[in-house]
Amino acid sequence: MDLLTPELLAEINAVWDANQAGEITVQEASRQANELLGTPPVDPHRERRVAVT
């Protein structure tokens, strides 16, 4: 993964600011931030497993 550039960080901050202002839901903010970071979307129908150490 590439380092966060100031521009990318500003875009992610704008997404979270929109969430804090009530303009978008936390789910939408998370989706947009993940898209900006290049993280693949999560399939809500797929079982999630968490490793406990």
PDBQT receptor file of N, H, CA, C and O in Angstrom, charges set to zero:
ATOM      1  N   MET A   1       0.841  -1.179   0.000  1.00  0.00    +0.000 N 
ATOM      2  CA  MET A   1       0.000   0.000   0.000  1.00  0.00    +0.000 C 
ATOM      3  C   MET A   1       0.888   1.245   0.000  1.00  0.00    +0.000 C 
ATOM      4  O   MET A   1       1.881   1.320   0.724  1.00  0.00    +0.000 OA
ATOM      5  N   ASP A   2       0.515   2.199  -0.813  1.00  0.00    +0.000 N 
ATOM      6  H   ASP A   2      -0.292   2.138  -1.401  1.00  0.00    +0.000 HD
ATOM      7  CA  ASP A   2       1.253   3.459  -0.855  1.00  0.00    +0.000 C 
ATOM      8  C   ASP A   2       0.986   4.252   0.414  1.00  0.00    +0.000 C 
ATOM      9  O   ASP A   2      -0.016   4.054   1.101  1.00  0.00    +0.000 OA
ATOM     10  N   LEU A   3       1.916   5.160   0.702  1.00  0.00    +0.000 N 
ATOM     11  H   LEU A   3       2.730   5.322   0.144  1.00  0.00    +0.000 HD
ATOM     12  CA  LEU A   3       1.724   6.045   1.844  1.00  0.00    +0.000 C 
ATOM     13  C   LEU A   3       0.596   7.031   1.556  1.00  0.00    +0.000 C 
ATOM     14  O   LEU A   3       0.314   7.364   0.405  1.00  0.00    +0.000 OA
ATOM     15  N   LEU A   4      -0.029   7.481   2.618  1.00  0.00    +0.000 N 
ATOM     16  H   LEU A   4       0.200   7.211   3.553  1.00  0.00    +0.000 HD
ATOM     17  CA  LEU A   4      -1.066   8.497   2.456  1.00  0.00    +0.000 C 
ATOM     18  C   LEU A   4      -0.426   9.812   2.036  1.00  0.00    +0.000 C 
ATOM     19  O   LEU A   4       0.477  10.317   2.702  1.00  0.00    +0.000 OA
ATOM     20  N   THR A   5      -0.893  10.346   0.950  1.00  0.00    +0.000 N 
ATOM     21  H   THR A   5      -1.627   9.935   0.408  1.00  0.00    +0.000 HD
ATOM     22  CA  THR A   5      -0.429  11.660   0.518  1.00  0.00    +0.000 C 
ATOM     23  C   THR A   5      -1.286  12.711   1.216  1.00  0.00    +0.000 C 
ATOM     24  O   THR A   5      -2.383  12.396   1.679  1.00  0.00    +0.000 OA
ATOM     25  N   PRO A   6      -0.818  13.931   1.301  1.00  0.00    +0.000 N 
ATOM     26  CA  PRO A   6      -1.648  14.988   1.900  1.00  0.00    +0.000 C 
ATOM     27  C   PRO A   6      -2.996  15.137   1.182  1.00  0.00    +0.000 C 
ATOM     28  O   PRO A   6      -4.011  15.423   1.818  1.00  0.00    +0.000 OA
ATOM     29  N   GLU A   7      -3.004  14.945  -0.130  1.00  0.00    +0.000 N 
ATOM     30  H   GLU A   7      -2.180  14.713  -0.647  1.00  0.00    +0.000 HD
ATOM     31  CA  GLU A   7      -4.240  15.074  -0.897  1.00  0.00    +0.000 C 
ATOM     32  C   GLU A   7      -5.228  13.964  -0.549  1.00  0.00    +0.000 C 
ATOM     33  O   GLU A   7      -6.419  14.215  -0.366  1.00  0.00    +0.000 OA
ATOM     34  N   LEU A   8      -4.717  12.726  -0.460  1.00  0.00    +0.000 N 
ATOM     35  H   LEU A   8      -3.750  12.522  -0.609  1.00  0.00    +0.000 HD
ATOM     36  CA  LEU A   8      -5.574  11.591  -0.124  1.00  0.00    +0.000 C 
ATOM     37  C   LEU A   8      -6.097  11.726   1.303  1.00  0.00    +0.000 C 
ATOM     38  O   LEU A   8      -7.267  11.447   1.567  1.00  0.00    +0.000 OA
ATOM     39  N   LEU A   9      -5.250  12.144   2.206  1.00  0.00    +0.000 N 
ATOM     40  H   LEU A   9      -4.300  12.371   1.992  1.00  0.00    +0.000 HD
ATOM     41  CA  LEU A   9      -5.672  12.349   3.589  1.00  0.00    +0.000 C 
ATOM     42  C   LEU A   9      -6.753  13.429   3.666  1.00  0.00    +0.000 C 
ATOM     43  O   LEU A   9      -7.700  13.301   4.441  1.00  0.00    +0.000 OA
ATOM     44  N   ALA A  10      -6.618  14.479   2.876  1.00  0.00    +0.000 N 
ATOM     45  H   ALA A  10      -5.848  14.583   2.246  1.00  0.00    +0.000 HD
ATOM     46  CA  ALA A  10      -7.629  15.540   2.849  1.00  0.00    +0.000 C 
ATOM     47  C   ALA A  10      -8.964  15.007   2.333  1.00  0.00    +0.000 C 
ATOM     48  O   ALA A  10     -10.020  15.380   2.844  1.00  0.00    +0.000 OA
ATOM     49  N   GLU A  11      -8.921  14.134   1.318  1.00  0.00    +0.000 N 
ATOM     50  H   GLU A  11      -8.063  13.831   0.902  1.00  0.00    +0.000 HD
ATOM     51  CA  GLU A  11     -10.161  13.555   0.794  1.00  0.00    +0.000 C 
ATOM     52  C   GLU A  11     -10.832  12.669   1.839  1.00  0.00    +0.000 C 
ATOM     53  O   GLU A  11     -12.050  12.723   2.010  1.00  0.00    +0.000 OA
ATOM     54  N   ILE A  12     -10.050  11.862   2.532  1.00  0.00    +0.000 N 
ATOM     55  H   ILE A  12      -9.061  11.819   2.393  1.00  0.00    +0.000 HD
ATOM     56  CA  ILE A  12     -10.609  10.993   3.576  1.00  0.00    +0.000 C 
ATOM     57  C   ILE A  12     -11.177  11.841   4.711  1.00  0.00    +0.000 C 
ATOM     58  O   ILE A  12     -12.253  11.537   5.224  1.00  0.00    +0.000 OA
ATOM     59  N   ASN A  13     -10.480  12.885   5.105  1.00  0.00    +0.000 N 
ATOM     60  H   ASN A  13      -9.605  13.132   4.688  1.00  0.00    +0.000 HD
ATOM     61  CA  ASN A  13     -10.989  13.777   6.152  1.00  0.00    +0.000 C 
ATOM     62  C   ASN A  13     -12.295  14.436   5.728  1.00  0.00    +0.000 C 
ATOM     63  O   ASN A  13     -13.185  14.627   6.557  1.00  0.00    +0.000 OA
ATOM     64  N   ALA A  14     -12.422  14.781   4.465  1.00  0.00    +0.000 N 
ATOM     65  H   ALA A  14     -11.699  14.625   3.792  1.00  0.00    +0.000 HD
ATOM     66  CA  ALA A  14     -13.659  15.396   3.966  1.00  0.00    +0.000 C 
ATOM     67  C   ALA A  14     -14.825  14.411   4.072  1.00  0.00    +0.000 C 
ATOM     68  O   ALA A  14     -15.947  14.800   4.395  1.00  0.00    +0.000 OA
ATOM     69  N   VAL A  15     -14.550  13.136   3.800  1.00  0.00    +0.000 N 
ATOM     70  H   VAL A  15     -13.638  12.820   3.538  1.00  0.00    +0.000 HD
ATOM     71  CA  VAL A  15     -15.588  12.111   3.931  1.00  0.00    +0.000 C 
ATOM     72  C   VAL A  15     -16.047  12.022   5.380  1.00  0.00    +0.000 C 
ATOM     73  O   VAL A  15     -17.248  12.023   5.651  1.00  0.00    +0.000 OA
ATOM     74  N   TRP A  16     -15.110  11.946   6.305  1.00  0.00    +0.000 N 
ATOM     75  H   TRP A  16     -14.135  11.945   6.085  1.00  0.00    +0.000 HD
ATOM     76  CA  TRP A  16     -15.478  11.829   7.719  1.00  0.00    +0.000 C 
ATOM     77  C   TRP A  16     -16.132  13.108   8.231  1.00  0.00    +0.000 C 
ATOM     78  O   TRP A  16     -17.011  13.048   9.091  1.00  0.00    +0.000 OA
ATOM     79  N   ASP A  17     -15.718  14.255   7.720  1.00  0.00    +0.000 N 
ATOM     80  H   ASP A  17     -15.004  14.303   7.022  1.00  0.00    +0.000 HD
ATOM     81  CA  ASP A  17     -16.381  15.508   8.092  1.00  0.00    +0.000 C 
ATOM     82  C   ASP A  17     -17.844  15.494   7.654  1.00  0.00    +0.000 C 
ATOM     83  O   ASP A  17     -18.723  15.958   8.382  1.00  0.00    +0.000 OA
ATOM     84  N   ALA A  18     -18.098  14.958   6.459  1.00  0.00    +0.000 N 
ATOM     85  H   ALA A  18     -17.384  14.581   5.868  1.00  0.00    +0.000 HD
ATOM     86  CA  ALA A  18     -19.476  14.850   5.971  1.00  0.00    +0.000 C 
ATOM     87  C   ALA A  18     -20.295  13.944   6.885  1.00  0.00    +0.000 C 
ATOM     88  O   ALA A  18     -21.471  14.210   7.137  1.00  0.00    +0.000 OA
ATOM     89  N   ASN A  19     -19.679  12.883   7.378  1.00  0.00    +0.000 N 
ATOM     90  H   ASN A  19     -18.725  12.667   7.173  1.00  0.00    +0.000 HD
ATOM     91  CA  ASN A  19     -20.364  12.002   8.322  1.00  0.00    +0.000 C 
ATOM     92  C   ASN A  19     -20.665  12.738   9.614  1.00  0.00    +0.000 C 
ATOM     93  O   ASN A  19     -21.778  12.652  10.133  1.00  0.00    +0.000 OA
ATOM     94  N   GLN A  20     -19.692  13.458  10.134  1.00  0.00    +0.000 N 
ATOM     95  H   GLN A  20     -18.788  13.528   9.712  1.00  0.00    +0.000 HD
ATOM     96  CA  GLN A  20     -19.879  14.180  11.393  1.00  0.00    +0.000 C 
ATOM     97  C   GLN A  20     -20.953  15.259  11.263  1.00  0.00    +0.000 C 
ATOM     98  O   GLN A  20     -21.643  15.569  12.234  1.00  0.00    +0.000 OA
ATOM     99  N   ALA A  21     -21.095  15.825  10.074  1.00  0.00    +0.000 N 
ATOM    100  H   ALA A  21     -20.534  15.573   9.285  1.00  0.00    +0.000 HD
ATOM    101  CA  ALA A  21     -22.107  16.853   9.839  1.00  0.00    +0.000 C 
ATOM    102  C   ALA A  21     -23.489  16.242   9.580  1.00  0.00    +0.000 C 
ATOM    103  O   ALA A  21     -24.469  16.969   9.412  1.00  0.00    +0.000 OA
ATOM    104  N   GLY A  22     -23.565  14.907   9.548  1.00  0.00    +0.000 N 
ATOM    105  H   GLY A  22     -22.769  14.317   9.685  1.00  0.00    +0.000 HD
ATOM    106  CA  GLY A  22     -24.837  14.242   9.323  1.00  0.00    +0.000 C 
ATOM    107  C   GLY A  22     -25.250  14.182   7.868  1.00  0.00    +0.000 C 
ATOM    108  O   GLY A  22     -26.402  13.881   7.557  1.00  0.00    +0.000 OA
ATOM    109  N   GLU A  23     -24.319  14.467   6.975  1.00  0.00    +0.000 N 
ATOM    110  H   GLU A  23     -23.383  14.712   7.227  1.00  0.00    +0.000 HD
ATOM    111  CA  GLU A  23     -24.634  14.464   5.544  1.00  0.00    +0.000 C 
ATOM    112  C   GLU A  23     -24.641  13.052   4.953  1.00  0.00    +0.000 C 
ATOM    113  O   GLU A  23     -25.360  12.780   3.992  1.00  0.00    +0.000 OA
ATOM    114  N   ILE A  24     -23.833  12.155   5.536  1.00  0.00    +0.000 N 
ATOM    115  H   ILE A  24     -23.248  12.377   6.316  1.00  0.00    +0.000 HD
ATOM    116  CA  ILE A  24     -23.788  10.759   5.085  1.00  0.00    +0.000 C 
ATOM    117  C   ILE A  24     -23.697   9.864   6.317  1.00  0.00    +0.000 C 
ATOM    118  O   ILE A  24     -23.267  10.296   7.387  1.00  0.00    +0.000 OA
ATOM    119  N   THR A  25     -24.106   8.615   6.147  1.00  0.00    +0.000 N 
ATOM    120  H   THR A  25     -24.454   8.264   5.278  1.00  0.00    +0.000 HD
ATOM    121  CA  THR A  25     -24.048   7.660   7.257  1.00  0.00    +0.000 C 
ATOM    122  C   THR A  25     -22.613   7.184   7.467  1.00  0.00    +0.000 C 
ATOM    123  O   THR A  25     -21.759   7.352   6.597  1.00  0.00    +0.000 OA
ATOM    124  N   VAL A  26     -22.360   6.591   8.624  1.00  0.00    +0.000 N 
ATOM    125  H   VAL A  26     -23.054   6.454   9.331  1.00  0.00    +0.000 HD
ATOM    126  CA  VAL A  26     -21.028   6.048   8.893  1.00  0.00    +0.000 C 
ATOM    127  C   VAL A  26     -20.710   4.923   7.906  1.00  0.00    +0.000 C 
ATOM    128  O   VAL A  26     -19.556   4.753   7.511  1.00  0.00    +0.000 OA
ATOM    129  N   GLN A  27     -21.725   4.156   7.509  1.00  0.00    +0.000 N 
ATOM    130  H   GLN A  27     -22.662   4.294   7.830  1.00  0.00    +0.000 HD
ATOM    131  CA  GLN A  27     -21.498   3.094   6.526  1.00  0.00    +0.000 C 
ATOM    132  C   GLN A  27     -21.057   3.674   5.188  1.00  0.00    +0.000 C 
ATOM    133  O   GLN A  27     -20.146   3.149   4.547  1.00  0.00    +0.000 OA
ATOM    134  N   GLU A  28     -21.705   4.760   4.767  1.00  0.00    +0.000 N 
ATOM    135  H   GLU A  28     -22.445   5.187   5.287  1.00  0.00    +0.000 HD
ATOM    136  CA  GLU A  28     -21.328   5.399   3.507  1.00  0.00    +0.000 C 
ATOM    137  C   GLU A  28     -19.946   6.036   3.617  1.00  0.00    +0.000 C 
ATOM    138  O   GLU A  28     -19.158   5.969   2.674  1.00  0.00    +0.000 OA
ATOM    139  N   ALA A  29     -19.648   6.649   4.754  1.00  0.00    +0.000 N 
ATOM    140  H   ALA A  29     -20.288   6.703   5.520  1.00  0.00    +0.000 HD
ATOM    141  CA  ALA A  29     -18.319   7.239   4.957  1.00  0.00    +0.000 C 
ATOM    142  C   ALA A  29     -17.252   6.158   4.897  1.00  0.00    +0.000 C 
ATOM    143  O   ALA A  29     -16.201   6.353   4.285  1.00  0.00    +0.000 OA
ATOM    144  N   SER A  30     -17.513   5.028   5.525  1.00  0.00    +0.000 N 
ATOM    145  H   SER A  30     -18.366   4.870   6.022  1.00  0.00    +0.000 HD
ATOM    146  CA  SER A  30     -16.565   3.921   5.509  1.00  0.00    +0.000 C 
ATOM    147  C   SER A  30     -16.373   3.396   4.094  1.00  0.00    +0.000 C 
ATOM    148  O   SER A  30     -15.249   3.124   3.672  1.00  0.00    +0.000 OA
ATOM    149  N   ARG A  31     -17.479   3.254   3.362  1.00  0.00    +0.000 N 
ATOM    150  H   ARG A  31     -18.392   3.475   3.706  1.00  0.00    +0.000 HD
ATOM    151  CA  ARG A  31     -17.395   2.773   1.980  1.00  0.00    +0.000 C 
ATOM    152  C   ARG A  31     -16.553   3.713   1.118  1.00  0.00    +0.000 C 
ATOM    153  O   ARG A  31     -15.694   3.273   0.354  1.00  0.00    +0.000 OA
ATOM    154  N   GLN A  32     -16.815   5.023   1.255  1.00  0.00    +0.000 N 
ATOM    155  H   GLN A  32     -17.513   5.381   1.876  1.00  0.00    +0.000 HD
ATOM    156  CA  GLN A  32     -16.075   6.005   0.461  1.00  0.00    +0.000 C 
ATOM    157  C   GLN A  32     -14.591   6.029   0.843  1.00  0.00    +0.000 C 
ATOM    158  O   GLN A  32     -13.727   6.101  -0.031  1.00  0.00    +0.000 OA
ATOM    159  N   ALA A  33     -14.300   5.969   2.136  1.00  0.00    +0.000 N 
ATOM    160  H   ALA A  33     -15.002   5.911   2.845  1.00  0.00    +0.000 HD
ATOM    161  CA  ALA A  33     -12.900   5.973   2.573  1.00  0.00    +0.000 C 
ATOM    162  C   ALA A  33     -12.182   4.730   2.063  1.00  0.00    +0.000 C 
ATOM    163  O   ALA A  33     -11.049   4.816   1.590  1.00  0.00    +0.000 OA
ATOM    164  N   ASN A  34     -12.830   3.585   2.154  1.00  0.00    +0.000 N 
ATOM    165  H   ASN A  34     -13.751   3.514   2.538  1.00  0.00    +0.000 HD
ATOM    166  CA  ASN A  34     -12.219   2.351   1.653  1.00  0.00    +0.000 C 
ATOM    167  C   ASN A  34     -11.987   2.426   0.153  1.00  0.00    +0.000 C 
ATOM    168  O   ASN A  34     -10.972   1.943  -0.349  1.00  0.00    +0.000 OA
ATOM    169  N   GLU A  35     -12.922   3.028  -0.557  1.00  0.00    +0.000 N 
ATOM    170  H   GLU A  35     -13.746   3.420  -0.149  1.00  0.00    +0.000 HD
ATOM    171  CA  GLU A  35     -12.758   3.191  -2.004  1.00  0.00    +0.000 C 
ATOM    172  C   GLU A  35     -11.549   4.075  -2.308  1.00  0.00    +0.000 C 
ATOM    173  O   GLU A  35     -10.758   3.769  -3.201  1.00  0.00    +0.000 OA
ATOM    174  N   LEU A  36     -11.411   5.166  -1.567  1.00  0.00    +0.000 N 
ATOM    175  H   LEU A  36     -12.053   5.415  -0.842  1.00  0.00    +0.000 HD
ATOM    176  CA  LEU A  36     -10.260   6.054  -1.761  1.00  0.00    +0.000 C 
ATOM    177  C   LEU A  36      -8.939   5.335  -1.488  1.00  0.00    +0.000 C 
ATOM    178  O   LEU A  36      -7.931   5.595  -2.145  1.00  0.00    +0.000 OA
ATOM    179  N   LEU A  37      -8.958   4.425  -0.506  1.00  0.00    +0.000 N 
ATOM    180  H   LEU A  37      -9.776   4.213   0.028  1.00  0.00    +0.000 HD
ATOM    181  CA  LEU A  37      -7.746   3.690  -0.135  1.00  0.00    +0.000 C 
ATOM    182  C   LEU A  37      -7.503   2.470  -1.016  1.00  0.00    +0.000 C 
ATOM    183  O   LEU A  37      -6.452   1.834  -0.931  1.00  0.00    +0.000 OA
ATOM    184  N   GLY A  38      -8.484   2.144  -1.866  1.00  0.00    +0.000 N 
ATOM    185  H   GLY A  38      -9.337   2.661  -1.935  1.00  0.00    +0.000 HD
ATOM    186  CA  GLY A  38      -8.326   0.984  -2.736  1.00  0.00    +0.000 C 
ATOM    187  C   GLY A  38      -8.631  -0.327  -2.043  1.00  0.00    +0.000 C 
ATOM    188  O   GLY A  38      -8.219  -1.386  -2.516  1.00  0.00    +0.000 OA
ATOM    189  N   THR A  39      -9.346  -0.275  -0.930  1.00  0.00    +0.000 N 
ATOM    190  H   THR A  39      -9.681   0.585  -0.546  1.00  0.00    +0.000 HD
ATOM    191  CA  THR A  39      -9.735  -1.484  -0.210  1.00  0.00    +0.000 C 
ATOM    192  C   THR A  39     -10.951  -2.086  -0.885  1.00  0.00    +0.000 C 
ATOM    193  O   THR A  39     -11.922  -1.377  -1.152  1.00  0.00    +0.000 OA
ATOM    194  N   PRO A  40     -10.918  -3.393  -1.168  1.00  0.00    +0.000 N 
ATOM    195  CA  PRO A  40     -12.080  -3.992  -1.832  1.00  0.00    +0.000 C 
ATOM    196  C   PRO A  40     -13.321  -3.940  -0.951  1.00  0.00    +0.000 C 
ATOM    197  O   PRO A  40     -13.220  -4.013   0.274  1.00  0.00    +0.000 OA
ATOM    198  N   PRO A  41     -14.494  -3.814  -1.571  1.00  0.00    +0.000 N 
ATOM    199  CA  PRO A  41     -15.732  -3.753  -0.789  1.00  0.00    +0.000 C 
ATOM    200  C   PRO A  41     -15.996  -5.077  -0.069  1.00  0.00    +0.000 C 
ATOM    201  O   PRO A  41     -15.568  -6.140  -0.517  1.00  0.00    +0.000 OA
ATOM    202  N   VAL A  42     -16.699  -4.989   1.041  1.00  0.00    +0.000 N 
ATOM    203  H   VAL A  42     -17.046  -4.125   1.406  1.00  0.00    +0.000 HD
ATOM    204  CA  VAL A  42     -17.064  -6.169   1.814  1.00  0.00    +0.000 C 
ATOM    205  C   VAL A  42     -18.425  -6.654   1.327  1.00  0.00    +0.000 C 
ATOM    206  O   VAL A  42     -19.357  -5.866   1.166  1.00  0.00    +0.000 OA
ATOM    207  N   ASP A  43     -18.524  -7.943   1.098  1.00  0.00    +0.000 N 
ATOM    208  H   ASP A  43     -17.767  -8.583   1.229  1.00  0.00    +0.000 HD
ATOM    209  CA  ASP A  43     -19.800  -8.540   0.715  1.00  0.00    +0.000 C 
ATOM    210  C   ASP A  43     -20.607  -8.751   1.990  1.00  0.00    +0.000 C 
ATOM    211  O   ASP A  43     -20.215  -9.565   2.826  1.00  0.00    +0.000 OA
ATOM    212  N   PRO A  44     -21.725  -8.043   2.167  1.00  0.00    +0.000 N 
ATOM    213  CA  PRO A  44     -22.483  -8.156   3.411  1.00  0.00    +0.000 C 
ATOM    214  C   PRO A  44     -23.097  -9.533   3.623  1.00  0.00    +0.000 C 
ATOM    215  O   PRO A  44     -23.528  -9.851   4.731  1.00  0.00    +0.000 OA
ATOM    216  N   HIS A  45     -23.142 -10.361   2.570  1.00  0.00    +0.000 N 
ATOM    217  H   HIS A  45     -22.791 -10.103   1.670  1.00  0.00    +0.000 HD
ATOM    218  CA  HIS A  45     -23.728 -11.687   2.677  1.00  0.00    +0.000 C 
ATOM    219  C   HIS A  45     -22.688 -12.757   3.004  1.00  0.00    +0.000 C 
ATOM    220  O   HIS A  45     -23.029 -13.915   3.247  1.00  0.00    +0.000 OA
ATOM    221  N   ARG A  46     -21.434 -12.363   3.008  1.00  0.00    +0.000 N 
ATOM    222  H   ARG A  46     -21.156 -11.422   2.812  1.00  0.00    +0.000 HD
ATOM    223  CA  ARG A  46     -20.360 -13.316   3.287  1.00  0.00    +0.000 C 
ATOM    224  C   ARG A  46     -20.084 -13.351   4.780  1.00  0.00    +0.000 C 
ATOM    225  O   ARG A  46     -20.080 -12.318   5.451  1.00  0.00    +0.000 OA
ATOM    226  N   GLU A  47     -19.857 -14.528   5.279  1.00  0.00    +0.000 N 
ATOM    227  H   GLU A  47     -19.860 -15.367   4.735  1.00  0.00    +0.000 HD
ATOM    228  CA  GLU A  47     -19.571 -14.691   6.700  1.00  0.00    +0.000 C 
ATOM    229  C   GLU A  47     -18.210 -14.070   7.012  1.00  0.00    +0.000 C 
ATOM    230  O   GLU A  47     -17.246 -14.241   6.266  1.00  0.00    +0.000 OA
ATOM    231  N   ARG A  48     -18.154 -13.355   8.115  1.00  0.00    +0.000 N 
ATOM    232  H   ARG A  48     -18.938 -13.216   8.722  1.00  0.00    +0.000 HD
ATOM    233  CA  ARG A  48     -16.887 -12.755   8.554  1.00  0.00    +0.000 C 
ATOM    234  C   ARG A  48     -16.331 -13.576   9.692  1.00  0.00    +0.000 C 
ATOM    235  O   ARG A  48     -17.056 -13.986  10.598  1.00  0.00    +0.000 OA
ATOM    236  N   ARG A  49     -15.055 -13.807   9.634  1.00  0.00    +0.000 N 
ATOM    237  H   ARG A  49     -14.466 -13.474   8.898  1.00  0.00    +0.000 HD
ATOM    238  CA  ARG A  49     -14.388 -14.542  10.712  1.00  0.00    +0.000 C 
ATOM    239  C   ARG A  49     -13.302 -13.663  11.297  1.00  0.00    +0.000 C 
ATOM    240  O   ARG A  49     -12.558 -13.000  10.574  1.00  0.00    +0.000 OA
ATOM    241  N   VAL A  50     -13.227 -13.670  12.595  1.00  0.00    +0.000 N 
ATOM    242  H   VAL A  50     -13.832 -14.208  13.181  1.00  0.00    +0.000 HD
ATOM    243  CA  VAL A  50     -12.239 -12.854  13.286  1.00  0.00    +0.000 C 
ATOM    244  C   VAL A  50     -11.304 -13.783  14.034  1.00  0.00    +0.000 C 
ATOM    245  O   VAL A  50     -11.747 -14.655  14.781  1.00  0.00    +0.000 OA
ATOM    246  N   ALA A  51     -10.023 -13.594  13.833  1.00  0.00    +0.000 N 
ATOM    247  H   ALA A  51      -9.663 -12.885  13.227  1.00  0.00    +0.000 HD
ATOM    248  CA  ALA A  51      -9.044 -14.399  14.549  1.00  0.00    +0.000 C 
ATOM    249  C   ALA A  51      -8.822 -13.805  15.933  1.00  0.00    +0.000 C 
ATOM    250  O   ALA A  51      -8.617 -12.601  16.086  1.00  0.00    +0.000 OA
ATOM    251  N   VAL A  52      -8.867 -14.663  16.920  1.00  0.00    +0.000 N 
ATOM    252  H   VAL A  52      -9.034 -15.641  16.795  1.00  0.00    +0.000 HD
ATOM    253  CA  VAL A  52      -8.617 -14.236  18.294  1.00  0.00    +0.000 C 
ATOM    254  C   VAL A  52      -7.270 -14.788  18.703  1.00  0.00    +0.000 C 
ATOM    255  O   VAL A  52      -7.013 -15.987  18.598  1.00  0.00    +0.000 OA
ATOM    256  N   THR A  53      -6.420 -13.903  19.167  1.00  0.00    +0.000 N 
ATOM    257  H   THR A  53      -6.629 -12.929  19.252  1.00  0.00    +0.000 HD
ATOM    258  CA  THR A  53      -5.085 -14.354  19.567  1.00  0.00    +0.000 C 
ATOM    259  C   THR A  53      -4.904 -14.260  21.058  1.00  0.00    +0.000 C 
ATOM    260  O   THR A  53      -3.838 -14.599  21.573  1.00  0.00    +0.000 OA
TER     261      THR A  53
